[in-house]
mmCIF file of N, CA, C and O in Angstrom:
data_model
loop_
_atom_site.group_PDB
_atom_site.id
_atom_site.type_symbol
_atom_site.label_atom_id
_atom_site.label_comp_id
_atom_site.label_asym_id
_atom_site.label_seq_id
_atom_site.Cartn_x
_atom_site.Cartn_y
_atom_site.Cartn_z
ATOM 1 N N UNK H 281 2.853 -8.600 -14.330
ATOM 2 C CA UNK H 281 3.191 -8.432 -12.934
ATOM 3 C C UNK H 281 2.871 -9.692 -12.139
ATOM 4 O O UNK H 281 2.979 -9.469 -10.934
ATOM 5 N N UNK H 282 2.557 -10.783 -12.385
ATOM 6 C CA UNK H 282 2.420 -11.942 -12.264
ATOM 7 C C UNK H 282 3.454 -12.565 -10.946
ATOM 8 O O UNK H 282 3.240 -13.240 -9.939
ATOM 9 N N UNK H 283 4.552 -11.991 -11.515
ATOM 10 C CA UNK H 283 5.768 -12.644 -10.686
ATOM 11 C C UNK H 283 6.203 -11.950 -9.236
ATOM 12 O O UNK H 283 6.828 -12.389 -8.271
ATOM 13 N N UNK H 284 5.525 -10.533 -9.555
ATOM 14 C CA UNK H 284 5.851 -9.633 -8.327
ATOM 15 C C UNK H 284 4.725 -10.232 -7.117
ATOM 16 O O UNK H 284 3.635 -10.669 -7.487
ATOM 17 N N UNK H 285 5.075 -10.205 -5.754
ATOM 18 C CA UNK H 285 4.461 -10.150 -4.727
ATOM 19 C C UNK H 285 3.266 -9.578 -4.560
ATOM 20 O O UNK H 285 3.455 -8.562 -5.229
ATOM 21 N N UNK H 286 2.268 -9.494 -4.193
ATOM 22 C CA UNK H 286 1.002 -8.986 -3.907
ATOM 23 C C UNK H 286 1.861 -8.176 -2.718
ATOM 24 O O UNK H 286 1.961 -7.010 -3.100
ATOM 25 N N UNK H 287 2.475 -8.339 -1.506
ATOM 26 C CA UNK H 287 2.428 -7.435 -0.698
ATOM 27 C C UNK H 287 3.361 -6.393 -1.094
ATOM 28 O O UNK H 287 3.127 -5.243 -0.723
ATOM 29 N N UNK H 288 4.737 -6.730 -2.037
ATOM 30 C CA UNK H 288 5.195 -5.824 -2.695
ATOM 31 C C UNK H 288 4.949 -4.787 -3.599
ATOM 32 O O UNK H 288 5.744 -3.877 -3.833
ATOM 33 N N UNK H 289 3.559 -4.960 -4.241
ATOM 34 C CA UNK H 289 2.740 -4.103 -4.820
ATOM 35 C C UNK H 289 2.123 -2.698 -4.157
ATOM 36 O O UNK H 289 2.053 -1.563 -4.628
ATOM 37 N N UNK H 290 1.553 -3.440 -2.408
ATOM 38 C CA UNK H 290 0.771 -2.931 -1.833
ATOM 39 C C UNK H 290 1.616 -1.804 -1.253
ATOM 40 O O UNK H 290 1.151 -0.691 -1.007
ATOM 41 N N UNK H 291 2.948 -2.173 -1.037
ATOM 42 C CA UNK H 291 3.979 -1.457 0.124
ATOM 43 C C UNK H 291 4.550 -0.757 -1.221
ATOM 44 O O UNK H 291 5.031 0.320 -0.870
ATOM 45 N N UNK H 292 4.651 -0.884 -2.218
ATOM 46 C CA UNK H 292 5.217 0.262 -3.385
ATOM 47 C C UNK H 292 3.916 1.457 -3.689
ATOM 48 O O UNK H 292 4.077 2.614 -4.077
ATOM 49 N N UNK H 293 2.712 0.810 -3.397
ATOM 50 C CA UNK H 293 1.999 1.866 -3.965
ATOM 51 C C UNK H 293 1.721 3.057 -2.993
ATOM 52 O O UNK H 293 1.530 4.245 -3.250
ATOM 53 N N UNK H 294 1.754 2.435 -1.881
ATOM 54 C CA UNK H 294 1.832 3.497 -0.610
ATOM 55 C C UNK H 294 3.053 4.753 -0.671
ATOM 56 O O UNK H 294 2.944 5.962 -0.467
ATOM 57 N N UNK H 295 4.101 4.017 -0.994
ATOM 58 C CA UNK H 295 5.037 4.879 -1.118
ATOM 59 C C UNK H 295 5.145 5.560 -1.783
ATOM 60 O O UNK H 295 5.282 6.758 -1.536
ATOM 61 N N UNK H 296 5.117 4.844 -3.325
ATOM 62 C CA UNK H 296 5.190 5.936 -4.271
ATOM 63 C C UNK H 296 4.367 6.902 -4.714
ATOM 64 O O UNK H 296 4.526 7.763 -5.580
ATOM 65 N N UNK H 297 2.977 6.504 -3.621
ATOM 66 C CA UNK H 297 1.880 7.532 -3.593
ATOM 67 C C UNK H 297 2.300 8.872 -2.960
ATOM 68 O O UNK H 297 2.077 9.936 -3.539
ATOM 69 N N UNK H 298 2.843 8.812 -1.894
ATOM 70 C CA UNK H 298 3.129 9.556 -1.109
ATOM 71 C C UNK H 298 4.286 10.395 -1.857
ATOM 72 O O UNK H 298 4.102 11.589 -2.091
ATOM 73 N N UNK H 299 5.107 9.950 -2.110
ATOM 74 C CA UNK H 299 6.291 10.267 -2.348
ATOM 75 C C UNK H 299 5.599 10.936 -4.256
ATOM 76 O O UNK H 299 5.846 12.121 -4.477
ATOM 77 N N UNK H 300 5.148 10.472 -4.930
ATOM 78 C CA UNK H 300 4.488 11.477 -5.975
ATOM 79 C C UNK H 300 4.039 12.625 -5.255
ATOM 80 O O UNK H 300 4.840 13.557 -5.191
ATOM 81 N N UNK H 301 3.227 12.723 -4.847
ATOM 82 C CA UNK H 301 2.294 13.621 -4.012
ATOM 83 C C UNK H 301 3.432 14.638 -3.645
ATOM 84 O O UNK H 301 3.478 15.774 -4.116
ATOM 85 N N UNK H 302 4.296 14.152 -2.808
ATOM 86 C CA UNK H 302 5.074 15.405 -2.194
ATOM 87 C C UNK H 302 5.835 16.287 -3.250
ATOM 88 O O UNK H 302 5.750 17.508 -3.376
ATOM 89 N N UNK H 303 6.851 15.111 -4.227
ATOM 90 C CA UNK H 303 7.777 15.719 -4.951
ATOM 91 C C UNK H 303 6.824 16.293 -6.298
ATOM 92 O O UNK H 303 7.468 16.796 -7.219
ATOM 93 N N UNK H 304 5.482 16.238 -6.419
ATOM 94 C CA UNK H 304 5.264 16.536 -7.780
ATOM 95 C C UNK H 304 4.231 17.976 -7.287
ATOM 96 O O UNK H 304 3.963 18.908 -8.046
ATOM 97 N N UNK H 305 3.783 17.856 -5.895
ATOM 98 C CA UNK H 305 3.098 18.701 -5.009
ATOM 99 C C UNK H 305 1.671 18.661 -5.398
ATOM 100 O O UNK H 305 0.825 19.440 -4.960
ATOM 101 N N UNK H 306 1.390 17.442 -6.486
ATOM 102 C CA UNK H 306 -0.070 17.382 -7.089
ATOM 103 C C UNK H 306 -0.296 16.167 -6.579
ATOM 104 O O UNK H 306 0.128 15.092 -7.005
ATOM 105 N N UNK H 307 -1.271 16.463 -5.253
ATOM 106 C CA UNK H 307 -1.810 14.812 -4.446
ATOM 107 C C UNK H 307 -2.889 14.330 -5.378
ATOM 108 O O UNK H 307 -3.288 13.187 -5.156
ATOM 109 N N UNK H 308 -3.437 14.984 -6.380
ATOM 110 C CA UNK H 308 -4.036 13.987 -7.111
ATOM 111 C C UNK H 308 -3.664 12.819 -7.991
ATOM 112 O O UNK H 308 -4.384 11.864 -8.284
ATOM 113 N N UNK H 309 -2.050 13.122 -8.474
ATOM 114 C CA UNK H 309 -1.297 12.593 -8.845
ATOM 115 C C UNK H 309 -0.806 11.047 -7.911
ATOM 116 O O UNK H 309 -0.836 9.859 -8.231
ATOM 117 N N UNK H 310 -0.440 11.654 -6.853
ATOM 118 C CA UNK H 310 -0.235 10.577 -5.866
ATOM 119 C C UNK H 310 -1.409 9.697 -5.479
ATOM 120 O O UNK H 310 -1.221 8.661 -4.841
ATOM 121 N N UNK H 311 -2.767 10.141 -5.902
ATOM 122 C CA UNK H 311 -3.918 9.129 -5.550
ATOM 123 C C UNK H 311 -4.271 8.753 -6.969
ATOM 124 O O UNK H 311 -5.469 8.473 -7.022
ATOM 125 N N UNK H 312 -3.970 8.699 -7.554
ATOM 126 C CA UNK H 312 -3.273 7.883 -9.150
ATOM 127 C C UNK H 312 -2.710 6.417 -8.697
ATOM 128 O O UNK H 312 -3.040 5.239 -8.840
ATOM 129 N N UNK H 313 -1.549 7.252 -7.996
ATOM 130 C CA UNK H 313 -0.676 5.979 -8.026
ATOM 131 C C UNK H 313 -1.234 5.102 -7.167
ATOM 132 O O UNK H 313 -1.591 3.970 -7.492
ATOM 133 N N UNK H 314 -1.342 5.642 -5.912
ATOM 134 C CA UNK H 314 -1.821 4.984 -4.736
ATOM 135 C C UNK H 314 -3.056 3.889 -5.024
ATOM 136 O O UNK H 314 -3.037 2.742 -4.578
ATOM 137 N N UNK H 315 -4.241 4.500 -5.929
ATOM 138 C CA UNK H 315 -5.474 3.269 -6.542
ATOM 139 C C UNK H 315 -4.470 2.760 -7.458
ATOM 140 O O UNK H 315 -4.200 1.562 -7.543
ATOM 141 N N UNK H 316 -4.117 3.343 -7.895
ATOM 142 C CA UNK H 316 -3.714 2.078 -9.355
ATOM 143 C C UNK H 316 -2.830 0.717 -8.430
ATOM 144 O O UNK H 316 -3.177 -0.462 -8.503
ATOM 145 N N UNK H 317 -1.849 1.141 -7.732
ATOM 146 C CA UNK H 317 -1.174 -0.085 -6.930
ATOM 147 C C UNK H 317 -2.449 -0.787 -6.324
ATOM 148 O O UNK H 317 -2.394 -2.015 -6.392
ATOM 149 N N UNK H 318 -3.615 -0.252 -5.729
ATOM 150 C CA UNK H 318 -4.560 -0.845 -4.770
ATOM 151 C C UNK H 318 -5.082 -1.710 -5.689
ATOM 152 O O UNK H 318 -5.209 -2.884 -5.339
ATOM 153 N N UNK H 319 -5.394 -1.404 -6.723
ATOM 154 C CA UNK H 319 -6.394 -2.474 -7.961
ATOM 155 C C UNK H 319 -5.395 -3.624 -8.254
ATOM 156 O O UNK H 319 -5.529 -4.816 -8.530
ATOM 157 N N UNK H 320 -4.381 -2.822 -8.091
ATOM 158 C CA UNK H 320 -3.422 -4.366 -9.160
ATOM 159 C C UNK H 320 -3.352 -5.262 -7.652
ATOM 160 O O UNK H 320 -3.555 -6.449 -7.904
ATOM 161 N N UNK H 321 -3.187 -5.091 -6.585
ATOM 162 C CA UNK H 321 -2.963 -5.487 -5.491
ATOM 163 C C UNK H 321 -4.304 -6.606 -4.971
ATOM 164 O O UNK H 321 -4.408 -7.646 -4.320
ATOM 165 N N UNK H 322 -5.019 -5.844 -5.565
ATOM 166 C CA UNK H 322 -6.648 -6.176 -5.345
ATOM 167 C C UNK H 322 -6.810 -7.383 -5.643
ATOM 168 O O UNK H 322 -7.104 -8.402 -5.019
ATOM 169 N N UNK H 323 -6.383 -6.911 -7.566
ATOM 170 C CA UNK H 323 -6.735 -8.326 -8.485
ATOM 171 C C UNK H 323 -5.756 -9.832 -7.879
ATOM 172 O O UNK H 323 -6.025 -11.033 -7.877
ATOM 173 N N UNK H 324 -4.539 -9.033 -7.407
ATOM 174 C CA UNK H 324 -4.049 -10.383 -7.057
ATOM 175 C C UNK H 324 -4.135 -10.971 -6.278
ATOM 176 O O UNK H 324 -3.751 -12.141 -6.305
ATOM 177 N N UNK H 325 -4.877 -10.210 -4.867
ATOM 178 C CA UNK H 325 -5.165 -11.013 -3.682
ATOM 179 C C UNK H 325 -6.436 -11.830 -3.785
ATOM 180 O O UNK H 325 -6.582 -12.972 -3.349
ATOM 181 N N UNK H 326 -7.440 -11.009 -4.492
ATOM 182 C CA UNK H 326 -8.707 -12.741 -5.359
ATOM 183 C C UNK H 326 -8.242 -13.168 -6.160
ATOM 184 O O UNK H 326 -9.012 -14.054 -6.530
ATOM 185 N N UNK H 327 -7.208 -13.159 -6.920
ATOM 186 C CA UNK H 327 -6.785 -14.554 -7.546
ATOM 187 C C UNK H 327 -6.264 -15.648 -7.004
ATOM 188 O O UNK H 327 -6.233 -16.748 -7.555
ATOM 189 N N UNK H 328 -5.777 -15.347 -5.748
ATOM 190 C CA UNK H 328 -4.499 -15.862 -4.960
ATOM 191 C C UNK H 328 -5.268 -16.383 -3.776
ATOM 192 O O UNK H 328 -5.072 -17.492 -3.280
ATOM 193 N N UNK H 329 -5.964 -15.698 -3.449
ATOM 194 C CA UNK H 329 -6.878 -15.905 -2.181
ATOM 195 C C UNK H 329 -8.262 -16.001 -1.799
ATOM 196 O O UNK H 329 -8.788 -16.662 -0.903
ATOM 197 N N UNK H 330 -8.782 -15.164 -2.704
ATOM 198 C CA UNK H 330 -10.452 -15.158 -2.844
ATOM 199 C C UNK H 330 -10.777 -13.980 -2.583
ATOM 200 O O UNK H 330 -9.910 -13.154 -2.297
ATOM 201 N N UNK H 331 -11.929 -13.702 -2.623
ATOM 202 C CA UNK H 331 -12.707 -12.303 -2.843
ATOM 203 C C UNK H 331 -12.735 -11.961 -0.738
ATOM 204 O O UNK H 331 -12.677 -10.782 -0.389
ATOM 205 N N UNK H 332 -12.770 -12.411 -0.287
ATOM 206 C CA UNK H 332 -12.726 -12.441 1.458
ATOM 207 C C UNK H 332 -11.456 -11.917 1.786
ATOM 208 O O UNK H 332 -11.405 -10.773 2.237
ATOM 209 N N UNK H 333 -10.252 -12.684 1.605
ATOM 210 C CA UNK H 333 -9.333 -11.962 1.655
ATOM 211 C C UNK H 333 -8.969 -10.658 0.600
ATOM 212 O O UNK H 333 -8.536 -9.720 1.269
ATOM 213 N N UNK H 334 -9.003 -10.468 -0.278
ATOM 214 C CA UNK H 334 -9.241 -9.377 -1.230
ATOM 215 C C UNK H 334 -9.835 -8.610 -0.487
ATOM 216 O O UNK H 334 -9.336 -7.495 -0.338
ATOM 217 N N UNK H 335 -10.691 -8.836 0.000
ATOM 218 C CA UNK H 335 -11.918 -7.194 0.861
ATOM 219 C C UNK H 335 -11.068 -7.095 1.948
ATOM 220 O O UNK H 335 -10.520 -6.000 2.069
ATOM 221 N N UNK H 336 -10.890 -7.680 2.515
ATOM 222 C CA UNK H 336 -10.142 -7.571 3.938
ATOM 223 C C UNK H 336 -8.669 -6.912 3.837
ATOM 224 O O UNK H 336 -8.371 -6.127 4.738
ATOM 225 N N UNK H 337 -7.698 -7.171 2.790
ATOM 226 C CA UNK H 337 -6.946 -6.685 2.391
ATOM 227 C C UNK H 337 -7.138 -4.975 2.167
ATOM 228 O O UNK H 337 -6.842 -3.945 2.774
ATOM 229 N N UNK H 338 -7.740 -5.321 1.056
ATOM 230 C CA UNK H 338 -7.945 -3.969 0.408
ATOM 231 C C UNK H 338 -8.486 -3.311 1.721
ATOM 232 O O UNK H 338 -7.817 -2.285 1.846
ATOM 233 N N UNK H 339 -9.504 -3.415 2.919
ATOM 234 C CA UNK H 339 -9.832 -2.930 3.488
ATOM 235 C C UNK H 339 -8.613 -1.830 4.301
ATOM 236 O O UNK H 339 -8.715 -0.633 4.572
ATOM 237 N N UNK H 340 -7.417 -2.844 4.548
ATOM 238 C CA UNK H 340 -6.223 -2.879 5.421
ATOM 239 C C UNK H 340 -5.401 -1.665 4.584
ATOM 240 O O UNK H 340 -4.641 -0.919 5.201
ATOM 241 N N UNK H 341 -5.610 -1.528 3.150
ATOM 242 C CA UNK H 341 -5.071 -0.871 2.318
ATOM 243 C C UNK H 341 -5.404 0.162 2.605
ATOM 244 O O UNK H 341 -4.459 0.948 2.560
ATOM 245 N N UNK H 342 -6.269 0.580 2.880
ATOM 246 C CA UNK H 342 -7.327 1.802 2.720
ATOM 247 C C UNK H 342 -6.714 2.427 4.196
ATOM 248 O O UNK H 342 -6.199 3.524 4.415
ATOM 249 N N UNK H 343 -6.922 1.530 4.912
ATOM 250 C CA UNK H 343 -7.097 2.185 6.120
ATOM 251 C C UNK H 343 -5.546 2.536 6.588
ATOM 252 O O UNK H 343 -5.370 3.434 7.412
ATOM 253 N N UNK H 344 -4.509 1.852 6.077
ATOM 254 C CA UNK H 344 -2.988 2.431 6.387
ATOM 255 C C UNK H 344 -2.864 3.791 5.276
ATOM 256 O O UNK H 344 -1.801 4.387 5.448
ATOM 257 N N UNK H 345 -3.290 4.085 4.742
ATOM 258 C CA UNK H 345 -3.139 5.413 3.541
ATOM 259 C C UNK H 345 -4.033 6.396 5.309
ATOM 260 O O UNK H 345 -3.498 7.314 5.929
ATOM 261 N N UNK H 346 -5.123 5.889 5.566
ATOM 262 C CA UNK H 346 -5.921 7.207 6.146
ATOM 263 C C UNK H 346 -5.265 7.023 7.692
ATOM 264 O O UNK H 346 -5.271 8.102 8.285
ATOM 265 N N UNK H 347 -4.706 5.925 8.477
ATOM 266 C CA UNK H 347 -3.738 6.112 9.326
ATOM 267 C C UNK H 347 -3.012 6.824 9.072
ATOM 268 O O UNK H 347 -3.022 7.767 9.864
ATOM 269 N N UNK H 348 -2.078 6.930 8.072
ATOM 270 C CA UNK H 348 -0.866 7.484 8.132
ATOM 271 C C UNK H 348 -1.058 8.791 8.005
ATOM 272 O O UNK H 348 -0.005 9.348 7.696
ATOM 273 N N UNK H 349 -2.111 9.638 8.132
ATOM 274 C CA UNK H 349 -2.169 10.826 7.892
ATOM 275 C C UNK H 349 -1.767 11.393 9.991
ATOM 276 O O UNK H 349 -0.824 12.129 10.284
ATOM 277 N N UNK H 350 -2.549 10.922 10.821
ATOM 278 C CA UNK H 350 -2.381 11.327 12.046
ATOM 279 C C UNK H 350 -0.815 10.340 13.047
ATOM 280 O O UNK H 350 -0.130 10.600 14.036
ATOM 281 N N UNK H 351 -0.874 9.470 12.287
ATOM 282 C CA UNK H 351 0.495 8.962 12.470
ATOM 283 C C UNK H 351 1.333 9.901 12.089
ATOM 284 O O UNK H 351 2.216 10.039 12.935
ATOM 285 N N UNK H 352 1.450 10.628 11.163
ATOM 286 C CA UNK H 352 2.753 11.575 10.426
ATOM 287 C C UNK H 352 2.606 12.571 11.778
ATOM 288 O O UNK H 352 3.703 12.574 12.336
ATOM 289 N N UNK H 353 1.741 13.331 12.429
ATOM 290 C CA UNK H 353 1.882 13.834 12.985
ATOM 291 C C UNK H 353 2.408 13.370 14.535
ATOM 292 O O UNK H 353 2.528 14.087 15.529
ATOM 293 N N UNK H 354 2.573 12.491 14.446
ATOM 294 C CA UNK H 354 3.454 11.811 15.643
ATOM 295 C C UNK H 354 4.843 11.595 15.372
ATOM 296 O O UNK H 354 5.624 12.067 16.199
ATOM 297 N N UNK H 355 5.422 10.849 14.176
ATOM 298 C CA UNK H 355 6.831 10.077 14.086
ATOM 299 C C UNK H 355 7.256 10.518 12.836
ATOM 300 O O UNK H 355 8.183 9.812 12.440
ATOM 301 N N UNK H 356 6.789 11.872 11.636
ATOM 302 C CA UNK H 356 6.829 12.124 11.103
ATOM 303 C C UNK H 356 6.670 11.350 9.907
ATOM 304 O O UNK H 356 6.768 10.123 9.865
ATOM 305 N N UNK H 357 6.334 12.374 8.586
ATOM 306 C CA UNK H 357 5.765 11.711 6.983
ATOM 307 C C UNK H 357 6.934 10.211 6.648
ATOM 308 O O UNK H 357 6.497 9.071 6.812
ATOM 309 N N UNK H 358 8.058 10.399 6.288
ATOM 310 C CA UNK H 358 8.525 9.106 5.925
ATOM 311 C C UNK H 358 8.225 8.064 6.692
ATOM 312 O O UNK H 358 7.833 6.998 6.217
ATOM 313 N N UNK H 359 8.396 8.297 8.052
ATOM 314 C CA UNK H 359 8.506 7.232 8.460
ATOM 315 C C UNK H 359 6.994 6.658 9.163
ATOM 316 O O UNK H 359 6.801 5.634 9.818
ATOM 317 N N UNK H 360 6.177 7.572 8.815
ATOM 318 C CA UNK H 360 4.638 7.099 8.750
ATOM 319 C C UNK H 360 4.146 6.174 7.596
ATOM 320 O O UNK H 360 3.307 5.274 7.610
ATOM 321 N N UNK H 361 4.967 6.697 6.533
ATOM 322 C CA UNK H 361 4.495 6.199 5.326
ATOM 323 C C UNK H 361 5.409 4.974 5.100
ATOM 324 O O UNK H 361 5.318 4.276 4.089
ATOM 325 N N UNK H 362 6.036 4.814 5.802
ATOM 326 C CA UNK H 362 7.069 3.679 5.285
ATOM 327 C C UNK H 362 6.246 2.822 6.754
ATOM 328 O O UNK H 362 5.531 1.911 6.336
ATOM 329 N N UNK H 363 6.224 2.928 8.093
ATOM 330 C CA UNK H 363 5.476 1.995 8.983
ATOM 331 C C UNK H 363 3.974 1.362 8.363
ATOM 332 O O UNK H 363 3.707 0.164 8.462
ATOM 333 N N UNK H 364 3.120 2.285 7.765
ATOM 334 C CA UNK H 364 1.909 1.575 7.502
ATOM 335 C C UNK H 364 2.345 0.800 5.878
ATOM 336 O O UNK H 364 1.634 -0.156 5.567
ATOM 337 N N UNK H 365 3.236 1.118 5.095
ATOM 338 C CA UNK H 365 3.514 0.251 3.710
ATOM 339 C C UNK H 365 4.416 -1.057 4.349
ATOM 340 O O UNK H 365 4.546 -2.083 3.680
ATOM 341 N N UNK H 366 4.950 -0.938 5.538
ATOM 342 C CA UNK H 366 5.375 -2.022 6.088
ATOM 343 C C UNK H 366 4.272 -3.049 6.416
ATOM 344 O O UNK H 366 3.952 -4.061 5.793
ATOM 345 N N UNK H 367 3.754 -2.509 7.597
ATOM 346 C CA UNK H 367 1.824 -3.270 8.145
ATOM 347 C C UNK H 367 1.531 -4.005 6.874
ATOM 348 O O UNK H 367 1.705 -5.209 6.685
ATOM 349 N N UNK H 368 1.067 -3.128 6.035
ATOM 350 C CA UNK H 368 0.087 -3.786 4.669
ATOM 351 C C UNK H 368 1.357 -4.784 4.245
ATOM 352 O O UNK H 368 1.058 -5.877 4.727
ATOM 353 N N UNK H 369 2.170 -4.857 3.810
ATOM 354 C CA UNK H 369 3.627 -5.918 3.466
ATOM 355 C C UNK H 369 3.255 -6.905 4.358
ATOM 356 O O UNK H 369 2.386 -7.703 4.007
ATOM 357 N N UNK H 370 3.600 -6.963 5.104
ATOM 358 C CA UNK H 370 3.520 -7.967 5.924
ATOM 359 C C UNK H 370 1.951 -8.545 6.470
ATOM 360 O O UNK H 370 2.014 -9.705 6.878
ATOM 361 N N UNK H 371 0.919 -8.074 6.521
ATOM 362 C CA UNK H 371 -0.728 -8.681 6.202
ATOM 363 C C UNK H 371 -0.952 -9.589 4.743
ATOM 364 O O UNK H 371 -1.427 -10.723 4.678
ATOM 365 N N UNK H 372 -0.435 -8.689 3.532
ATOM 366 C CA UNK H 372 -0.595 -9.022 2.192
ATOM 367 C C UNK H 372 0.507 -11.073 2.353
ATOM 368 O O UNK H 372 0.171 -12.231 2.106
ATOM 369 N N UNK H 373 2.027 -10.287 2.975
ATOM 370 C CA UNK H 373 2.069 -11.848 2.775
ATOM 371 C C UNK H 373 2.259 -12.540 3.531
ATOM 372 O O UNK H 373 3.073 -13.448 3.365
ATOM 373 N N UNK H 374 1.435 -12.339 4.889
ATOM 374 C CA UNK H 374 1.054 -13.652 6.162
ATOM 375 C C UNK H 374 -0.143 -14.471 5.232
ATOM 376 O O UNK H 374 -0.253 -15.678 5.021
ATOM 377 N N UNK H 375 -1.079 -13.207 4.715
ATOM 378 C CA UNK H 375 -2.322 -13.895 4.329
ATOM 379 C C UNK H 375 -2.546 -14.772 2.853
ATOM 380 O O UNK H 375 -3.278 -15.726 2.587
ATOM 381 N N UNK H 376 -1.232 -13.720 1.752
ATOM 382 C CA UNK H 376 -1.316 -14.325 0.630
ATOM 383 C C UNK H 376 0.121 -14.965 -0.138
ATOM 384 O O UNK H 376 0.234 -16.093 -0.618
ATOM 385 N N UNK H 377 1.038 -14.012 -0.097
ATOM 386 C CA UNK H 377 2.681 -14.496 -0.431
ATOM 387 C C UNK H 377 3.136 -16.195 -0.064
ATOM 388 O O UNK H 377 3.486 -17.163 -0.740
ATOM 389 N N UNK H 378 2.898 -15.910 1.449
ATOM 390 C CA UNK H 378 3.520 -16.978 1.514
ATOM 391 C C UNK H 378 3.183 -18.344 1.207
ATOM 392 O O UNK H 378 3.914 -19.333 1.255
ATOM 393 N N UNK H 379 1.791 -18.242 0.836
ATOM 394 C CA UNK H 379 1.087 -19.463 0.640
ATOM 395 C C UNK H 379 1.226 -20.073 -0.849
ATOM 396 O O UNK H 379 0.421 -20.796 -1.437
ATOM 397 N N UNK H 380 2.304 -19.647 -1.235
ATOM 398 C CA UNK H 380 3.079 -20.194 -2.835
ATOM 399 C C UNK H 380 2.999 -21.502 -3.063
ATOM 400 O O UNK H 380 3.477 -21.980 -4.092
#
């Protein structure tokens, strides 16, 4: 996974967390996916950036999964879950992508 984006990682795992979760109706399943994207996301933002940005990231990670829970109740689930996998996309590559 080398070649894929760090913020493309971050904004797939959100989704497809969510989106497991609903269609499989087992959210443990979806918090499977959701860490497993966060680790791989993790590893690549200290490789790429350092352990500072890595925490700060991952921090950003964390906290758009537990936003989007009272966000959904405003603008509804997709498009909660697709606004905060956007946020983290675009943090992941102001801070790490683009600096290729």
């Amino acid at each position: 996974m080398a070649g894929v984006p760090t913020s493309v990682v971050a904004a797939s795992g959100l989704v497809a967390g969510y989106g497991l979760a609903r269609w499989t109706k087992k959210r443990p399943l979806g918090g499977v996916a959701l860490a497993a994207a966060g680790v791989v996301a993790a590893r690549g933002w200290q490789q790429k950036a350092g352990g500072a940005t890595a925490a700060a990231l991952s921090g950003a990670y964390v906290a758009a999964f537990a936003g989007s829970h009272p966000l959904a109740k405003k603008i509804g689930a997709w498009p909660s879950v697709f606004a905060v996998a956007g946020g983290v996309a675009l943090a992941s590559w102001v801070a790490v992508d683009r600096r290729k």
